[in-house]
Coordinates of C-alpha atoms in Angstrom, one line a residue:
X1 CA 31.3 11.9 -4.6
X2 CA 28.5 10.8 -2.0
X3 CA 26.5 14.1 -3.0
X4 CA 26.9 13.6 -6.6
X5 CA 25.9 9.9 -6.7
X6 CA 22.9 11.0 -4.0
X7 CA 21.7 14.0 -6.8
X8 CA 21.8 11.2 -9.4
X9 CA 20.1 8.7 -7.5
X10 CA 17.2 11.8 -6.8
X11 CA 17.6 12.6 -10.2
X12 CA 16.6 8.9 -11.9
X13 CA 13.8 8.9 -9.5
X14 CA 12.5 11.8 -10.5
X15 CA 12.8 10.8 -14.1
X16 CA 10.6 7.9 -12.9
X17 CA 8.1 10.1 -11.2
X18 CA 7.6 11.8 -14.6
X19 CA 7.0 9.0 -16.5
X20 CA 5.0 7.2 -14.0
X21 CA 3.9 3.7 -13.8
X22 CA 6.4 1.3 -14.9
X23 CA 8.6 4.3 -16.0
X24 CA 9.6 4.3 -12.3
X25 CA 11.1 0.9 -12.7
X26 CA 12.8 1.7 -15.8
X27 CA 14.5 5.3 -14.6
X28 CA 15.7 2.8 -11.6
X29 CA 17.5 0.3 -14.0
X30 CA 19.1 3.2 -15.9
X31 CA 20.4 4.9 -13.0
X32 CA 22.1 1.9 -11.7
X33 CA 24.0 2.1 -15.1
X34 CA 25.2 5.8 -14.7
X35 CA 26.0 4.6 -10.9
X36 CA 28.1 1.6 -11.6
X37 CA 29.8 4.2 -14.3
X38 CA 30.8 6.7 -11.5
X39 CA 32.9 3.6 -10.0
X40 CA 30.0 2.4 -7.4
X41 CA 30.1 -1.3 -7.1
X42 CA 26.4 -3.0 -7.4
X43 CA 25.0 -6.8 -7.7
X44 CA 22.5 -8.9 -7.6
X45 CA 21.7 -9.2 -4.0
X46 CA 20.7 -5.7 -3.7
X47 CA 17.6 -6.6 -6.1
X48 CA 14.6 -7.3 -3.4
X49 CA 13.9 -10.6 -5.3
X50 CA 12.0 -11.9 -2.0
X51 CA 9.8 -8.7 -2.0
X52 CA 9.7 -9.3 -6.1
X53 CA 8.7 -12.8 -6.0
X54 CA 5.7 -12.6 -3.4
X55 CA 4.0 -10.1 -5.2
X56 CA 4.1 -12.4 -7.7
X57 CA 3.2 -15.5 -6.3
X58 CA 0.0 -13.4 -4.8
X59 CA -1.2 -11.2 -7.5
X60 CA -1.0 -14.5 -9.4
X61 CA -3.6 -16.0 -7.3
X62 CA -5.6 -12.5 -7.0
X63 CA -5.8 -12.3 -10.5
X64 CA -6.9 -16.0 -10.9
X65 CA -9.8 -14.8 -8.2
X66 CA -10.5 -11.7 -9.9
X67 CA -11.0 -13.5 -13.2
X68 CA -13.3 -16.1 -11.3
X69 CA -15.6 -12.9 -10.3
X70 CA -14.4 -13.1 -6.5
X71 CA -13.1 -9.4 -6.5
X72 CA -16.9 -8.8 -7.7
X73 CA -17.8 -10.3 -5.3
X74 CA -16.0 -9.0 -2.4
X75 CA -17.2 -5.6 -4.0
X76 CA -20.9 -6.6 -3.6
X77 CA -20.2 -7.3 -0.2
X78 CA -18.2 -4.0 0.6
X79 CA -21.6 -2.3 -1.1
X80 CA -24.0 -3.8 1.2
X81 CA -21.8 -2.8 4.5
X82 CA -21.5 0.8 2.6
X83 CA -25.2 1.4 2.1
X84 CA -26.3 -0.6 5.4
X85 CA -25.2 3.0 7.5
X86 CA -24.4 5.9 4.3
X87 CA -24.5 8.8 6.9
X88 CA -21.1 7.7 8.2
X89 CA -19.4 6.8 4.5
X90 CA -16.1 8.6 6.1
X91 CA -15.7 5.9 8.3
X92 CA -17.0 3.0 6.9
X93 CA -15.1 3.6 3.1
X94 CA -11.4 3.5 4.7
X95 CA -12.5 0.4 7.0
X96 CA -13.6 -1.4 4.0
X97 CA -10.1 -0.3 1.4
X98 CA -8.6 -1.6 4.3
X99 CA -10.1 -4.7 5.0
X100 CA -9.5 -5.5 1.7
X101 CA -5.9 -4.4 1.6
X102 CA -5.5 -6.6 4.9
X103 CA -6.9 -9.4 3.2
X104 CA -5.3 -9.2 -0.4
X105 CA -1.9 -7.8 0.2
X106 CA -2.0 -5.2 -2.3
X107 CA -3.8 -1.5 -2.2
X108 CA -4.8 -2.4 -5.4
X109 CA -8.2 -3.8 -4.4
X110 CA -8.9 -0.4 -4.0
X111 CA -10.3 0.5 -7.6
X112 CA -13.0 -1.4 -7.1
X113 CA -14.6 0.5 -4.4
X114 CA -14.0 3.6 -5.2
X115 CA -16.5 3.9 -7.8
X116 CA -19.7 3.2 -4.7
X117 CA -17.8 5.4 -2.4
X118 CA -18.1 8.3 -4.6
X119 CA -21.9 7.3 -5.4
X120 CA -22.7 6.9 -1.6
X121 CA -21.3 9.9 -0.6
X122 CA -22.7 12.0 -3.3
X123 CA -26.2 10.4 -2.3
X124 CA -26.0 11.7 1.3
X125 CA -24.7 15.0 0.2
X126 CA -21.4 14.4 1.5
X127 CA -18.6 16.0 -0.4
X128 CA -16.9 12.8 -1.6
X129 CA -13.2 14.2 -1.1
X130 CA -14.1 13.5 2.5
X131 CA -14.5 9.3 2.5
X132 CA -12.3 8.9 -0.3
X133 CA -9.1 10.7 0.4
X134 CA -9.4 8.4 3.9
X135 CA -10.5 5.3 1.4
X136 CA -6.9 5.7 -0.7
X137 CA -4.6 6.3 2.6
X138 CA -6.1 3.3 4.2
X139 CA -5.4 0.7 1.7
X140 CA -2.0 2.2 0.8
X141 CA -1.2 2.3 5.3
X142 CA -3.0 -1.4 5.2
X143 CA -0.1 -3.0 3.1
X144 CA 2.7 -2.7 6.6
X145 CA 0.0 -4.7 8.4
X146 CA -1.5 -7.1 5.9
X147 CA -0.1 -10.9 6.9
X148 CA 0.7 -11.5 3.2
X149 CA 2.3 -8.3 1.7
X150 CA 6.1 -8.2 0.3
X151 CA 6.7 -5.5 3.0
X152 CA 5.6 -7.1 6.0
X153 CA 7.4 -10.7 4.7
X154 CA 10.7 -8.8 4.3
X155 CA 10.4 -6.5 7.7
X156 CA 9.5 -9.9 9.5
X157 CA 12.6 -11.0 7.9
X158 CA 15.0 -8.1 9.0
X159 CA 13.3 -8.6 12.2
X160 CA 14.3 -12.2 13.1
X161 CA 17.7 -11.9 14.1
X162 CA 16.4 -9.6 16.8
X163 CA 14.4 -12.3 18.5
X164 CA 11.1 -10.6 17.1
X165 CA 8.5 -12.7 15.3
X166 CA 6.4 -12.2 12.5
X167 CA 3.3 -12.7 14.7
X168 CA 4.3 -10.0 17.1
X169 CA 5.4 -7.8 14.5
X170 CA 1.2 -7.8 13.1
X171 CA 0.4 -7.3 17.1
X172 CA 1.7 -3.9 16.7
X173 CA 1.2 -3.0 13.0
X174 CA -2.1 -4.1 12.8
X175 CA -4.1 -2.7 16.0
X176 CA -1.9 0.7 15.0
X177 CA -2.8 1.6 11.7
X178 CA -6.3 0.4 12.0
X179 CA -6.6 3.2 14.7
X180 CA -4.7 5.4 13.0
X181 CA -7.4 5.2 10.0
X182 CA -9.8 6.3 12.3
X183 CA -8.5 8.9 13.5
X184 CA -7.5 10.0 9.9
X185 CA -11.2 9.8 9.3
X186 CA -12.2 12.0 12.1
X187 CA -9.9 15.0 10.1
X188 CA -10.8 14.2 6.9
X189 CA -14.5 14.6 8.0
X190 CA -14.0 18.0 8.9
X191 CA -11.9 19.3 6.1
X192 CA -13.8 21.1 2.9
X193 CA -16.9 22.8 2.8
X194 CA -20.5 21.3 2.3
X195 CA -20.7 19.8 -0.8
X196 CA -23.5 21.8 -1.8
X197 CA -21.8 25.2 -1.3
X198 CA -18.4 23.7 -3.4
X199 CA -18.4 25.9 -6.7
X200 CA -17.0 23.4 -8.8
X201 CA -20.3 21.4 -8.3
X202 CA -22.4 23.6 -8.6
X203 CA -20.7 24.8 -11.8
X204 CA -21.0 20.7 -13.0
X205 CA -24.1 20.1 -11.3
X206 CA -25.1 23.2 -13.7
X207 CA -23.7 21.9 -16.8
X208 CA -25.1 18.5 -16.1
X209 CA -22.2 16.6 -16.2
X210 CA -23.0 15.1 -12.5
X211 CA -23.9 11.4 -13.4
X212 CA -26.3 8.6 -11.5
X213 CA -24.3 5.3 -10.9
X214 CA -27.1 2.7 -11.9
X215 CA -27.2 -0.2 -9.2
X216 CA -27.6 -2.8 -11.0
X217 CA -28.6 -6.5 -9.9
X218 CA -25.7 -8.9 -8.7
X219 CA -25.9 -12.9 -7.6
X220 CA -22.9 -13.9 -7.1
X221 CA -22.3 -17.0 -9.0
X222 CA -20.8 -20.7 -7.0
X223 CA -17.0 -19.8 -8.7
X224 CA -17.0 -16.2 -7.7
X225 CA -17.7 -17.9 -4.0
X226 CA -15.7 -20.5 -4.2
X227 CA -12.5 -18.0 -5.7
X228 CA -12.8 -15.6 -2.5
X229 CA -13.2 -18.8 0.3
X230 CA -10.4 -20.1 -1.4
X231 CA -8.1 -17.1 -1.2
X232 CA -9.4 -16.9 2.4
X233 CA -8.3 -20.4 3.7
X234 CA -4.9 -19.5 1.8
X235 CA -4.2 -16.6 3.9
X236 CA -5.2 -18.9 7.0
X237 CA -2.7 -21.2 6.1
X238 CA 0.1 -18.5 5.9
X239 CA -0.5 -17.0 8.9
X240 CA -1.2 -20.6 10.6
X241 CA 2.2 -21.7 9.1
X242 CA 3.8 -18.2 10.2
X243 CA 2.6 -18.8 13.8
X244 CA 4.0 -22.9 14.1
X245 CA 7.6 -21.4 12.9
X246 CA 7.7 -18.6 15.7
X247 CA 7.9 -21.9 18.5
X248 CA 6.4 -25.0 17.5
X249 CA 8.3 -26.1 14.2
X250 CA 12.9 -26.4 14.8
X251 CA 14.0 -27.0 11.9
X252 CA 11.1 -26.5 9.0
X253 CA 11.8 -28.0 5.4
X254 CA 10.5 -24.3 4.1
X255 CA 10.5 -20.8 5.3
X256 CA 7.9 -18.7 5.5
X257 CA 8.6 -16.9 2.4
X258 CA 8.4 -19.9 0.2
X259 CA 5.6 -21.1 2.2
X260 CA 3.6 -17.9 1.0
X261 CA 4.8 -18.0 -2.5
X262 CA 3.9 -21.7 -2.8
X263 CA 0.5 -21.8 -1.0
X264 CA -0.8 -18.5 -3.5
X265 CA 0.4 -20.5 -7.0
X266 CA -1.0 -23.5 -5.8
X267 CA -4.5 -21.7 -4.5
X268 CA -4.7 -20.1 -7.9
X269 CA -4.3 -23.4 -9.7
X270 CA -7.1 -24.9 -7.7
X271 CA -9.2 -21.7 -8.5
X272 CA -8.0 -22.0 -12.4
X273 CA -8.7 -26.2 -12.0
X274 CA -12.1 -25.9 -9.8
X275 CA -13.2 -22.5 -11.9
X276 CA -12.2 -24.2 -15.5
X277 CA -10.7 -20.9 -16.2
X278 CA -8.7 -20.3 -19.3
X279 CA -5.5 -19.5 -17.3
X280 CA -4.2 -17.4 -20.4
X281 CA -7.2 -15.4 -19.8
X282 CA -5.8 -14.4 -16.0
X283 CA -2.9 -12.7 -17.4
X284 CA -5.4 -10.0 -19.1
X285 CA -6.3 -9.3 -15.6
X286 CA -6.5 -5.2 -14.3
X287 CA -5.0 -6.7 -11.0
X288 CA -2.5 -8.8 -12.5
X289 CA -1.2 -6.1 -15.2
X290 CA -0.6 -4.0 -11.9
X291 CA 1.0 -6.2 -10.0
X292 CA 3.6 -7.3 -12.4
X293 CA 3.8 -3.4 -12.8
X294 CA 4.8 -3.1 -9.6
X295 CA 7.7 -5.6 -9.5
X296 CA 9.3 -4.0 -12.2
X297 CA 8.6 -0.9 -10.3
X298 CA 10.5 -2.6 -7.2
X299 CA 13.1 -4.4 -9.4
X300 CA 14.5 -0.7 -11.2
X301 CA 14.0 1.4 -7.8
X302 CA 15.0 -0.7 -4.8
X303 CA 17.8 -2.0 -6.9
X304 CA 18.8 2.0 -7.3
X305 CA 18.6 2.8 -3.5
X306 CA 20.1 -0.3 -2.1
X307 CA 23.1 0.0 -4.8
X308 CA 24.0 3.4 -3.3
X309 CA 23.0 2.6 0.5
X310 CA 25.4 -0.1 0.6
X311 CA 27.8 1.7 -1.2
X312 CA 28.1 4.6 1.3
X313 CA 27.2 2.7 4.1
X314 CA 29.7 3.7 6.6
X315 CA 29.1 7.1 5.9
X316 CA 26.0 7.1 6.3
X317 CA 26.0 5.6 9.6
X318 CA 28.8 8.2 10.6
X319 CA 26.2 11.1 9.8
X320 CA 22.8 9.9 10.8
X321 CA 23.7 6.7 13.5
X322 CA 24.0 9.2 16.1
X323 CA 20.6 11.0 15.3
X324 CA 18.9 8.0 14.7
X325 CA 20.2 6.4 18.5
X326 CA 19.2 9.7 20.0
X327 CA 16.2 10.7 18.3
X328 CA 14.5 7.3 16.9
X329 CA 11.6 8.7 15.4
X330 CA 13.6 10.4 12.7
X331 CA 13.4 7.2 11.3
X332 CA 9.9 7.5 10.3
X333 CA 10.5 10.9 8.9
X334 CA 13.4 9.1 6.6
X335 CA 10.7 6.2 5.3
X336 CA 7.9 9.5 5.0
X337 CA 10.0 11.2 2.6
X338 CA 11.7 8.3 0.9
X339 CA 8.4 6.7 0.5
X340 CA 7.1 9.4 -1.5
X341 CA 9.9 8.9 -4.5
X342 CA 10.2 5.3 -4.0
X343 CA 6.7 4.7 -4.7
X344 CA 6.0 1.6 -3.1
X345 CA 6.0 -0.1 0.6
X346 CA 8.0 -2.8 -0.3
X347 CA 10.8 -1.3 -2.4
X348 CA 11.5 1.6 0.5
X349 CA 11.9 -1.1 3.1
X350 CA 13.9 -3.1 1.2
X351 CA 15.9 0.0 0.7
X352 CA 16.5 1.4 3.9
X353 CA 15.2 -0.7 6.3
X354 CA 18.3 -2.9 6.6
X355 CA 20.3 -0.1 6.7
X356 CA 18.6 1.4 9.6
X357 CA 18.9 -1.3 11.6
X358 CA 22.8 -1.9 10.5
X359 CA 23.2 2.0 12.8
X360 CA 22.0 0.6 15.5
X361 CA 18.1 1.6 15.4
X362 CA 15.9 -0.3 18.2
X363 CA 13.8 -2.8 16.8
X364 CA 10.6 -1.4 18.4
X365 CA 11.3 2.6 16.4
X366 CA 11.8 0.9 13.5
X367 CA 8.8 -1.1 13.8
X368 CA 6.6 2.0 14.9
X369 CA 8.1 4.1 12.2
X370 CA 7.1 1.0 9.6
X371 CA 3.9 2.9 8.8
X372 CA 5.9 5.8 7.2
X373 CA 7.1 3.6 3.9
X374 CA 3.1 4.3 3.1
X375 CA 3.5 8.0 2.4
X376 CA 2.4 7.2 -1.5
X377 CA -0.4 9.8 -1.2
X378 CA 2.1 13.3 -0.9
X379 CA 2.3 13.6 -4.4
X380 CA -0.8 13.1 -6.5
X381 CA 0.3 10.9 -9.4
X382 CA -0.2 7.7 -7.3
X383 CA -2.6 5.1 -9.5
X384 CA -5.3 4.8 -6.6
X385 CA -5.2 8.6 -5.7
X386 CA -5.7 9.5 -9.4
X387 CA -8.6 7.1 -9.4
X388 CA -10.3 8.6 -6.6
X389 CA -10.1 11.7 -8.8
X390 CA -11.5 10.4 -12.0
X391 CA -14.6 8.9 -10.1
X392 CA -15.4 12.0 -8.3
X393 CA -17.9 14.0 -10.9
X394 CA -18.7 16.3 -8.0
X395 CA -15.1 17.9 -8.6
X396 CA -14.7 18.2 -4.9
X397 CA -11.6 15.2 -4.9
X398 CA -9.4 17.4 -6.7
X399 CA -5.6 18.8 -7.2
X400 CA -4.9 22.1 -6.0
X401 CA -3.2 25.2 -8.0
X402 CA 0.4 24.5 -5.6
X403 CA 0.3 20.5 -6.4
X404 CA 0.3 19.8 -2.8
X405 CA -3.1 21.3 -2.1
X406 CA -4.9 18.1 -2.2
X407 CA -7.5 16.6 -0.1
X408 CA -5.5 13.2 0.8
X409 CA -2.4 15.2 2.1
X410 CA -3.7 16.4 5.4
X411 CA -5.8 13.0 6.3
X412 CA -2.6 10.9 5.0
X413 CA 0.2 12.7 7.6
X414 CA -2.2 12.8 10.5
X415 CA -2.7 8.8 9.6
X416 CA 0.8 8.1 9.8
X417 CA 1.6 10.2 12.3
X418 CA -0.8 8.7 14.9
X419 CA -0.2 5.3 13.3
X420 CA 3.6 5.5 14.2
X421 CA 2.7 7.2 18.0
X422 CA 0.6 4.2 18.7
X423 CA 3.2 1.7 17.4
X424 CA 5.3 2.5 19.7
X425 CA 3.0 2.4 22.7
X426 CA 2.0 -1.1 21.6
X427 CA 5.5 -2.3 20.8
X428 CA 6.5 -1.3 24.5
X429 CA 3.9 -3.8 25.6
X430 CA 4.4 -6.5 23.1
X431 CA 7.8 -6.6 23.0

């Protein structure tokens, strides 16, 4: 009966890779249905609803910035730092999706920027695939270090019991994956020929269809400003409140979960309030359609996975406790491949993070294997990855004939792979 319920649990979530989008979300609900039909017990606590409800609370306040020109803003900014030093476009595009992952909480920011990295790169006459399959890996690997994500919140959560604190927890993740982009950089600079001897381009650049971004003028206007410094000082005030509850606060009147949820719907009422924004107008949001996108994502999927995890839990440890205890960094193989059907950070460790810690995993592997619930990039129907190959007119960002031939696959494992080697170096020092 486990292998059946597992093949129907693969099976939903390959119905949701199909559809895509939402569709994930909804395969998710319907296999719980055929689950709890095959006599498997489910409930409400399985649903993430603390991963649900701060991606929420902090699109909500993303969007309210986005619609108060901030995320122009910040993309005028991550422009100027672009163009300052083009030659080196490889390194500087991941720094900046990652920055701005960091900052917002969601890879999401990414869109924005993808458009100028393409433009940069094809004005140095660097193939494009080169800075922007780095550019989508490094906001999707920014999300298990950013101080405000669902994943990161929830990990930090699973993590308390074992004496390890949220601050030390973005000691390791942080200084890892930042490195780890780096050196993801370094390989995807030397993958695929010169631009200028790629025969897709030169068939487009032939047919004309290779198009000049225009650079038009931008001043930034006081709300667009005011929005990002707001969102800013937000995030300060997490981690800040964060940091007081790992030693200075006993006995807090709210945890750092509600603290997060409550500080990002109160910053986007000040920016609604301060902006006089039409707050019916920040629903219509690109950023906010996404996010709520992704819950429902997280809601159908997590909900699957945790329904048949807990409901095969002891056999599960029986078969891979005793791996896991000898060989800890299976664990990061586990969230890689998991990762890639669950479609999102926050639903895989919500999934299988608790789990892995019931069998007995140390702390420290399953914080260096962390970085592995961001293998979103393997298969190339993720939203930011597609993006990266609708704004490349070179044709050089493209799908292969065998699916997996694409240009973010080799620069994505190498990324996680040093990510999770350096975690655990770091952790050994931190912890």
């Amino acid at each position: 009966m486990l292998w059946l319920q597992l093949a129907t649990v693969l099976f939903f979530i390959f119905i949701g890779a199909r559809l895509g989008g939402i569709g994930i979300g909804y395969a998710g609900g319907a296999g719980v249905i055929v689950l709890a039909l095959m006599g498997m017990e489910t409930s409400m606590a399985y649903i993430p609803m603390e991963v649900i409800l701060i991606i929420m609370s902090v699109i909500a306040a993303i969007a309210a910035m986005q619609r108060a020109g901030g995320l122009d803003y910040l993309v005028h900014i991550s422009e100027k730092m672009l163009r300052k030093h083009p030659q080196y476009i490889t390194f500087a595009a991941p720094m900046v999706t990652y920055f701005m992952t960091l900052l917002a909480g969601t890879g999401h920011t990414a869109f924005s920027t993808l458009p100028v990295i393409a433009e940069v790169a094809k004005e140095q006459g660097i193939r494009p695939s080169k800075p922007l399959s780095i550019a989508v890996v490094a906001s999707q690997i920014a999300i298990t270090a950013s101080p405000i994500s669902a994943a990161v919140v929830a990990f930090a959560a699973m993590l308390h019991p074992f004496g390890i604190s949220y601050l030390q927890l973005l000691c390791i993740a942080i200084p890892s994956t930042f490195i780890a982009i780096m050196i993801g950089a370094v390989v995807a600079n030397l993958l695929g020929k010169p631009l200028l001897e790629d025969r897709v381009y030169q068939a487009r650049l032939a047919e004309g269809l290779i198009k000049k971004r225009e650079q038009g003028e931008y001043t930034p206007t006081s709300d667009a400003k005011f929005s990002v410094y707001a969102f800013v000082t937000a995030i300060v005030l997490v981690v800040t409140y964060a940091i007081m509850l790992s030693g200075f606060i006993e006995h807090p009147t709210i945890g750092r979960s509600e603290a997060i949820m409550a500080i990002m719907l109160a910053t986007a009422g000040v920016i609604a309030m301060k902006c006089k924004l039409n707050v019916n107008d920040i629903t219509q949001m690109p950023t906010f359609r996404a996010g709520m996108c992704a819950c429902i994502c997280v809601l159908g999927v997590a909900w699957l996975g945790s329904t048949f995890v807990n409901g095969h839990i002891d056999e599960i440890k029986e078969l891979s406790g005793s791996l896991l205890a000898s060989y800890p960094w299976m664990l990061a193989l586990i969230l890689f491949f998991a990762s890639m059907l669950l479609y999102s950070q926050g639903a895989t460790t919500a999934a299988l993070m608790p789990a892995a810690l019931a069998m007995g995993v140390e702390p420290i592997a399953a914080i260096a294997s962390f970085a592995a619930v961001s293998a979103l990039f393997v298969l190339p129907t993720y939203p930011t990855l597609l993006a990266a190959i609708e704004m490349d007119d070179t044709g050089s960002t493209r799908i292969g004939k065998y699916v997996f031939d694409h240009p973010f696959l080799l620069p994505g494992i190498v990324t996680i792979a040093a990510s999770v080697t350096i975690a655990f170096v770091i952790g050994g020092m931190v912890l």
